[in-house]
mmCIF file of C-alpha atoms in Angstrom:
data_model
loop_
_atom_site.group_PDB
_atom_site.id
_atom_site.type_symbol
_atom_site.label_atom_id
_atom_site.label_comp_id
_atom_site.label_asym_id
_atom_site.label_seq_id
_atom_site.Cartn_x
_atom_site.Cartn_y
_atom_site.Cartn_z
ATOM 1 C CA MET A 1 -3.465 14.602 -0.629
ATOM 2 C CA ALA A 2 -3.562 17.682 -2.849
ATOM 3 C CA SER A 3 0.138 18.476 -2.421
ATOM 4 C CA LYS A 4 1.099 14.842 -3.109
ATOM 5 C CA THR A 5 -1.065 14.917 -6.224
ATOM 6 C CA PHE A 6 0.486 18.220 -7.277
ATOM 7 C CA ARG A 7 4.027 16.893 -6.766
ATOM 8 C CA PHE A 8 3.302 13.771 -8.826
ATOM 9 C CA MET A 9 1.610 15.778 -11.576
ATOM 10 C CA SER A 10 4.419 18.360 -11.669
ATOM 11 C CA LYS A 11 7.167 15.740 -11.699
ATOM 12 C CA HIS A 12 5.722 14.017 -14.745
ATOM 13 C CA LEU A 13 4.610 17.187 -16.493
ATOM 14 C CA PHE A 14 8.165 18.511 -16.231
ATOM 15 C CA GLU A 15 9.352 15.425 -18.095
ATOM 16 C CA LEU A 16 7.584 16.988 -21.100
ATOM 17 C CA ILE A 17 8.293 20.665 -20.560
ATOM 18 C CA PRO A 18 11.036 22.628 -18.755
ATOM 19 C CA GLU A 19 10.234 23.835 -15.229
ATOM 20 C CA ASP A 20 10.744 27.462 -16.216
ATOM 21 C CA ALA A 21 8.593 27.227 -19.355
ATOM 22 C CA PRO A 22 5.834 29.801 -19.688
ATOM 23 C CA PHE A 23 2.251 28.683 -19.063
ATOM 24 C CA GLU A 24 1.507 29.267 -22.759
ATOM 25 C CA ILE A 25 3.469 26.109 -23.586
ATOM 26 C CA LEU A 26 0.545 24.108 -22.234
ATOM 27 C CA ASN A 27 -1.697 23.436 -25.202
ATOM 28 C CA ILE A 28 -3.925 20.697 -26.570
ATOM 29 C CA HIS A 29 -0.911 18.700 -27.789
ATOM 30 C CA THR A 30 0.950 18.998 -24.468
ATOM 31 C CA ILE A 31 -2.114 17.755 -22.596
ATOM 32 C CA GLU A 32 -2.430 14.751 -24.944
ATOM 33 C CA LYS A 33 1.290 13.952 -24.499
ATOM 34 C CA PHE A 34 0.899 14.267 -20.737
ATOM 35 C CA GLU A 35 -1.989 11.799 -20.768
ATOM 36 C CA LYS A 36 0.092 9.313 -22.799
ATOM 37 C CA LEU A 37 2.999 9.775 -20.390
ATOM 38 C CA LEU A 38 0.739 9.021 -17.425
ATOM 39 C CA TYR A 39 -0.407 5.777 -19.034
ATOM 40 C CA SER A 40 3.200 4.837 -19.815
ATOM 41 C CA LYS A 41 3.896 5.207 -16.068
ATOM 42 C CA GLY A 42 1.186 2.609 -15.342
ATOM 43 C CA VAL A 43 -1.507 5.010 -14.161
ATOM 44 C CA ASN A 44 -5.101 3.796 -14.605
ATOM 45 C CA ASN A 45 -7.997 5.857 -16.045
ATOM 46 C CA THR A 46 -9.291 6.985 -12.667
ATOM 47 C CA THR A 47 -5.886 8.243 -11.522
ATOM 48 C CA ALA A 48 -5.172 9.859 -14.897
ATOM 49 C CA ASN A 49 -8.514 11.642 -14.616
ATOM 50 C CA ILE A 50 -7.527 12.990 -11.176
ATOM 51 C CA TYR A 51 -4.141 14.317 -12.397
ATOM 52 C CA LEU A 52 -5.596 15.833 -15.550
ATOM 53 C CA ALA A 53 -8.432 17.462 -13.588
ATOM 54 C CA PHE A 54 -5.849 18.893 -11.182
ATOM 55 C CA LEU A 55 -3.865 20.274 -14.139
ATOM 56 C CA ARG A 56 -7.032 21.778 -15.637
ATOM 57 C CA ILE A 57 -7.760 23.477 -12.290
ATOM 58 C CA ALA A 58 -4.209 24.906 -12.229
ATOM 59 C CA ILE A 59 -4.606 26.239 -15.762
ATOM 60 C CA ASN A 60 -8.029 27.739 -14.992
ATOM 61 C CA SER A 61 -6.601 29.398 -11.867
ATOM 62 C CA ALA A 62 -3.767 30.905 -13.922
ATOM 63 C CA ILE A 63 -6.291 32.193 -16.472
ATOM 64 C CA ASP A 64 -8.476 33.664 -13.690
ATOM 65 C CA ALA A 65 -5.431 35.336 -12.117
ATOM 66 C CA GLY A 66 -4.460 36.880 -15.457
ATOM 67 C CA VAL A 67 -1.149 34.994 -15.539
ATOM 68 C CA VAL A 68 -1.957 33.514 -18.940
ATOM 69 C CA SER A 69 -4.518 33.774 -21.705
ATOM 70 C CA TYR A 70 -5.276 31.325 -24.465
ATOM 71 C CA ASP A 71 -7.030 31.701 -27.795
ATOM 72 C CA VAL A 72 -7.919 28.022 -27.435
ATOM 73 C CA HIS A 73 -8.062 26.519 -23.932
ATOM 74 C CA PRO A 74 -5.633 23.559 -23.604
ATOM 75 C CA PHE A 75 -8.523 21.308 -22.569
ATOM 76 C CA ALA A 76 -10.987 22.688 -25.176
ATOM 77 C CA LYS A 77 -11.127 19.558 -27.346
ATOM 78 C CA PHE A 78 -9.649 17.140 -24.826
ATOM 79 C CA LYS A 79 -11.822 14.259 -23.677
ATOM 80 C CA MET A 80 -11.080 13.336 -20.069
ATOM 81 C CA PRO A 81 -10.522 9.604 -19.503
ATOM 82 C CA GLU A 82 -13.514 7.733 -18.164
ATOM 83 C CA PRO A 83 -12.933 6.642 -14.572
ATOM 84 C CA ASN A 84 -12.918 2.904 -13.978
ATOM 85 C CA VAL A 85 -16.292 1.709 -12.754
ATOM 86 C CA ARG A 86 -15.938 -0.653 -9.847
ATOM 87 C CA ASP A 87 -18.687 -2.937 -8.652
ATOM 88 C CA ILE A 88 -18.325 -2.408 -4.923
ATOM 89 C CA CYS A 89 -21.837 -3.261 -3.816
ATOM 90 C CA LEU A 90 -22.491 -6.239 -1.603
ATOM 91 C CA THR A 91 -25.462 -8.402 -2.439
ATOM 92 C CA LYS A 92 -27.968 -9.252 0.263
ATOM 93 C CA GLU A 93 -26.596 -12.815 0.289
ATOM 94 C CA GLU A 94 -23.006 -11.586 0.703
ATOM 95 C CA LEU A 95 -24.047 -9.294 3.552
ATOM 96 C CA VAL A 96 -25.846 -12.149 5.334
ATOM 97 C CA ALA A 97 -22.855 -14.464 4.788
ATOM 98 C CA LEU A 98 -20.518 -11.830 6.224
ATOM 99 C CA ARG A 99 -22.789 -11.265 9.239
ATOM 100 C CA GLU A 100 -22.841 -15.023 9.937
ATOM 101 C CA TYR A 101 -19.078 -15.414 9.447
ATOM 102 C CA GLU A 102 -17.222 -16.631 12.545
ATOM 103 C CA SER A 103 -13.499 -16.956 13.124
ATOM 104 C CA LYS A 104 -11.220 -17.713 16.049
ATOM 105 C CA ARG A 105 -8.922 -14.938 14.843
ATOM 106 C CA LYS A 106 -9.705 -11.846 16.900
ATOM 107 C CA PRO A 107 -8.509 -9.273 14.311
ATOM 108 C CA LEU A 108 -10.894 -10.710 11.710
ATOM 109 C CA MET A 109 -13.834 -10.633 14.096
ATOM 110 C CA PHE A 110 -12.954 -7.091 15.180
ATOM 111 C CA ALA A 111 -12.852 -5.968 11.525
ATOM 112 C CA LYS A 112 -16.197 -7.650 10.880
ATOM 113 C CA ASP A 113 -17.725 -6.038 13.974
ATOM 114 C CA MET A 114 -16.422 -2.563 13.055
ATOM 115 C CA PHE A 115 -17.768 -2.947 9.515
ATOM 116 C CA PHE A 116 -21.219 -3.828 10.803
ATOM 117 C CA LEU A 117 -21.119 -1.193 13.524
ATOM 118 C CA SER A 118 -20.373 1.411 10.857
ATOM 119 C CA PHE A 119 -23.148 -0.072 8.711
ATOM 120 C CA TYR A 120 -25.692 0.007 11.534
ATOM 121 C CA LEU A 121 -24.708 3.583 12.434
ATOM 122 C CA GLY A 122 -25.287 4.978 8.960
ATOM 123 C CA GLY A 123 -21.728 4.650 7.627
ATOM 124 C CA ILE A 124 -19.833 6.332 10.468
ATOM 125 C CA ASN A 125 -16.052 6.421 9.885
ATOM 126 C CA TYR A 126 -13.855 4.507 12.311
ATOM 127 C CA VAL A 127 -12.051 7.690 13.437
ATOM 128 C CA ASP A 128 -15.408 9.328 14.184
ATOM 129 C CA LEU A 129 -16.516 6.212 16.018
ATOM 130 C CA GLN A 130 -13.409 6.333 18.212
ATOM 131 C CA ASN A 131 -14.209 9.920 19.244
ATOM 132 C CA ALA A 132 -17.955 9.441 19.580
ATOM 133 C CA ASP A 133 -19.984 10.042 22.709
ATOM 134 C CA ILE A 134 -22.039 6.906 23.244
ATOM 135 C CA THR A 135 -24.627 7.755 25.874
ATOM 136 C CA GLY A 136 -27.711 5.645 26.382
ATOM 137 C CA ASP A 137 -29.575 5.070 23.149
ATOM 138 C CA THR A 138 -27.724 7.659 21.042
ATOM 139 C CA ILE A 139 -24.274 8.220 19.620
ATOM 140 C CA SER A 140 -23.069 11.783 19.015
ATOM 141 C CA PHE A 141 -19.962 12.754 17.080
ATOM 142 C CA VAL A 142 -18.320 15.501 15.049
ATOM 143 C CA ARG A 143 -17.401 14.250 11.603
ATOM 144 C CA ARG A 144 -13.614 14.760 11.445
ATOM 145 C CA LYS A 145 -13.571 14.896 7.653
ATOM 146 C CA THR A 146 -15.700 18.050 7.615
ATOM 147 C CA ALA A 147 -14.921 19.581 11.027
ATOM 148 C CA SER A 148 -12.403 22.052 9.603
ATOM 149 C CA LYS A 149 -14.658 23.274 6.800
ATOM 150 C CA LYS A 150 -16.337 26.684 6.768
ATOM 151 C CA MET A 151 -19.425 25.407 8.575
ATOM 152 C CA GLY A 152 -17.375 24.459 11.620
ATOM 153 C CA GLU A 153 -18.007 21.542 13.885
ATOM 154 C CA LYS A 154 -21.464 20.103 13.487
ATOM 155 C CA VAL A 155 -22.549 17.426 15.930
ATOM 156 C CA THR A 156 -24.333 14.428 14.442
ATOM 157 C CA SER A 157 -26.529 12.276 16.667
ATOM 158 C CA ILE A 158 -27.844 8.862 15.698
ATOM 159 C CA THR A 159 -30.146 6.515 17.563
ATOM 160 C CA ILE A 160 -28.311 3.285 18.368
ATOM 161 C CA GLN A 161 -30.151 0.295 16.949
ATOM 162 C CA PRO A 162 -30.180 -3.002 18.911
ATOM 163 C CA GLU A 163 -27.752 -4.657 16.433
ATOM 164 C CA ALA A 164 -25.255 -1.848 16.954
ATOM 165 C CA LYS A 165 -25.765 -1.873 20.740
ATOM 166 C CA GLU A 166 -24.853 -5.563 20.802
ATOM 167 C CA ILE A 167 -21.504 -4.811 19.110
ATOM 168 C CA ILE A 168 -20.825 -1.770 21.322
ATOM 169 C CA ASP A 169 -21.462 -3.830 24.451
ATOM 170 C CA ARG A 170 -18.949 -6.411 23.212
ATOM 171 C CA TYR A 171 -16.177 -3.803 23.275
#
């Protein structure tokens, strides 16, 4: 993800400045132009925020490494775009309606079952669920997303509730 983000950011930043330009060329005005360029490319506020934050991190790293110094930081007076707020919560009624939903289409029922299995197991990711050890009344797994972090592999164990057990037994 980070390298893809960096490539996208670099590609569009270099539309404004030459690739071999010194870091000092990045200033308040360049950052504002870069933001406008992102919006002209159809990027939304949330994505623009990600690219601009990534650029700010790159600039701060260059400052920390002594590669560049600024009298005024390029982001000093820049207001980061507000990320889009999405209403992604399900109401109790929607959750009940989804639980009661039935279909003859197996992929839809599988998706519904995996959603509820994840829900009943405290939000377990599907990839973690696939690699989980389901023994008796507990499920144990190493969270793949954090397994490679400094803390190493940490096993999580969760008691399997009857609603989850019913889904597990189905598969």
